[in-house]
C-alpha positions in Angstrom: 127.8 0.2 -7.4 127.6 3.4 -9.4 124.5 5.5 -9.5 123.7 7.4 -12.7 121.9 10.6 -12.2 119.7 12.2 -14.9 121.3 15.1 -16.7 120.1 18.4 -15.5 117.8 20.3 -17.9 118.9 23.7 -18.9 116.5 26.1 -20.5 118.2 28.4 -22.9 117.1 31.9 -23.4 115.9 32.9 -26.9 118.5 34.4 -29.1 118.5 38.1 -28.9 118.1 39.4 -32.5 119.7 42.7 -33.5 117.9 44.9 -36.0 120.3 46.2 -38.6 120.1 47.8 -42.0 122.6 46.5 -44.6 122.9 48.6 -47.7 124.1 46.2 -50.3 124.5 47.2 -54.0 122.4 50.3 -53.3 119.5 48.4 -51.8 118.6 48.6 -48.1 117.9 45.3 -46.3 116.2 45.5 -42.9 117.3 42.4 -41.1 117.0 40.9 -37.6 120.1 38.9 -37.0 121.9 37.1 -34.1 124.8 39.4 -33.1 127.3 36.7 -34.1 126.1 36.4 -37.8 128.9 37.0 -40.2 128.5 39.5 -43.0 128.9 36.5 -45.4 126.1 34.6 -43.8 123.9 37.7 -43.7 124.5 38.3 -47.5 123.9 34.7 -48.5 121.2 33.4 -46.1 119.2 36.6 -45.3 119.7 38.9 -48.2 119.7 36.0 -50.7 122.8 37.3 -52.5 124.6 34.1 -53.2 127.3 35.5 -55.6 129.7 35.9 -52.7 131.1 32.4 -51.9 131.9 30.6 -48.7 135.2 28.9 -49.1 137.2 28.3 -46.0 135.2 30.3 -43.5 138.5 31.3 -41.9 139.6 34.3 -44.0 142.3 32.3 -45.7 141.0 31.9 -49.3 139.4 35.2 -50.3 136.3 33.6 -51.9 134.1 35.8 -49.7 135.7 39.1 -50.6 133.3 42.0 -50.8 133.7 45.8 -50.8 132.7 47.8 -47.8 132.8 51.6 -48.4 135.0 50.7 -51.4 137.5 48.7 -49.4 137.9 44.9 -49.8 137.2 42.7 -46.8 136.7 39.0 -46.1 133.0 38.8 -45.3 133.5 35.6 -43.3 135.7 37.5 -40.8 133.4 40.4 -39.9 130.1 40.5 -38.2 127.1 41.9 -40.0 126.2 44.2 -37.1 129.5 46.0 -37.6 128.3 47.2 -41.1 125.0 48.7 -40.2 124.5 51.6 -42.8 127.8 50.9 -44.6 127.9 50.8 -48.4 128.5 47.1 -49.2 129.2 46.0 -52.8 129.1 42.4 -53.9 129.8 40.8 -57.2 126.1 41.3 -58.1 126.5 45.1 -57.7 129.5 45.8 -59.9 127.8 45.9 -63.2 125.9 49.1 -64.0 122.9 49.5 -66.3 123.5 46.1 -67.8 127.2 46.8 -68.6 129.8 44.7 -66.9 132.4 46.4 -64.7 135.8 46.7 -66.6 137.3 44.0 -64.3 134.4 41.6 -65.0 134.9 42.1 -68.7 138.7 41.7 -68.5 138.2 38.4 -66.6 136.1 37.1 -69.5 138.4 38.5 -72.2 141.5 36.8 -70.5 139.8 33.6 -69.5 140.7 34.4 -65.9 138.6 31.7 -64.4 138.0 27.9 -64.8 135.5 26.5 -62.3 134.5 30.0 -61.3 134.1 29.5 -57.6 136.8 32.0 -56.6 135.9 34.5 -59.4 133.5 36.7 -57.4 136.0 37.1 -54.6 138.9 37.6 -57.1 137.0 40.3 -59.0 135.8 42.2 -55.9 139.4 42.0 -54.5 140.8 43.3 -57.8 138.3 46.2 -57.8 139.2 47.0 -54.2 142.9 46.8 -54.9 142.5 49.2 -57.8 140.6 51.6 -55.5 143.4 51.4 -53.0 145.8 53.0 -55.6 148.9 51.2 -54.4 149.7 49.1 -57.6 152.6 50.3 -59.7 153.9 47.0 -61.2 152.8 43.5 -62.1 154.6 42.3 -59.0 152.4 44.6 -56.9 149.3 43.0 -58.5 150.6 39.5 -57.6 151.4 40.5 -54.1 148.3 42.4 -53.4 146.1 39.7 -54.8 147.9 36.9 -52.9 145.1 36.6 -50.3 142.7 35.3 -53.0 143.3 31.6 -53.8 142.4 29.8 -57.0 142.4 26.1 -56.8 142.3 25.8 -60.6 145.5 27.8 -61.0 144.2 30.6 -63.2 146.6 33.1 -61.7 148.5 34.1 -64.9 145.1 34.9 -66.5 143.8 36.7 -63.4 147.0 38.9 -63.3 146.7 39.5 -67.1 143.1 40.7 -66.7 143.9 43.0 -63.8 146.9 44.4 -65.6 144.8 45.0 -68.7 142.3 47.1 -66.8 145.2 49.0 -65.1 147.1 49.3 -68.3 150.2 47.7 -66.9 152.7 46.1 -69.2 152.9 42.3 -68.5 155.7 41.8 -71.0 153.6 39.6 -73.2 
């Protein structure tokens, strides 16, 4: 005969929230977050900036790409508390005074999107790549943008848009 014992009760301590200041698109957000909150979740769920998309949540698709101090990062792979007082730019912050960023305009001009889900990450990644200053050729654009996936297959138009902004000859 087997005796079943009741499961022990475990009281969990309240989650220790960390006060941080995220500076996103020039606006300061005072947030109290669990230390394990990703930058992506902080932007979408706490700052209500939903332009940055959650794709794979593993850093493999690039849909969550944002700029931190001008450099592109996958927001799903970094903790929000690591970016206290850093300058974060999302897709919502690229346009200035109602004028689209040149990369945003080029994406429209070249039909560099279909469903649009990856577009914010593609654009932020392109802006970050341009800031890095490493691109010399069309092949460089393809290689340095390879971390951003597009399920619709708009790659030729994405490359054309970026090359247009960078004034690289695509041979077309």
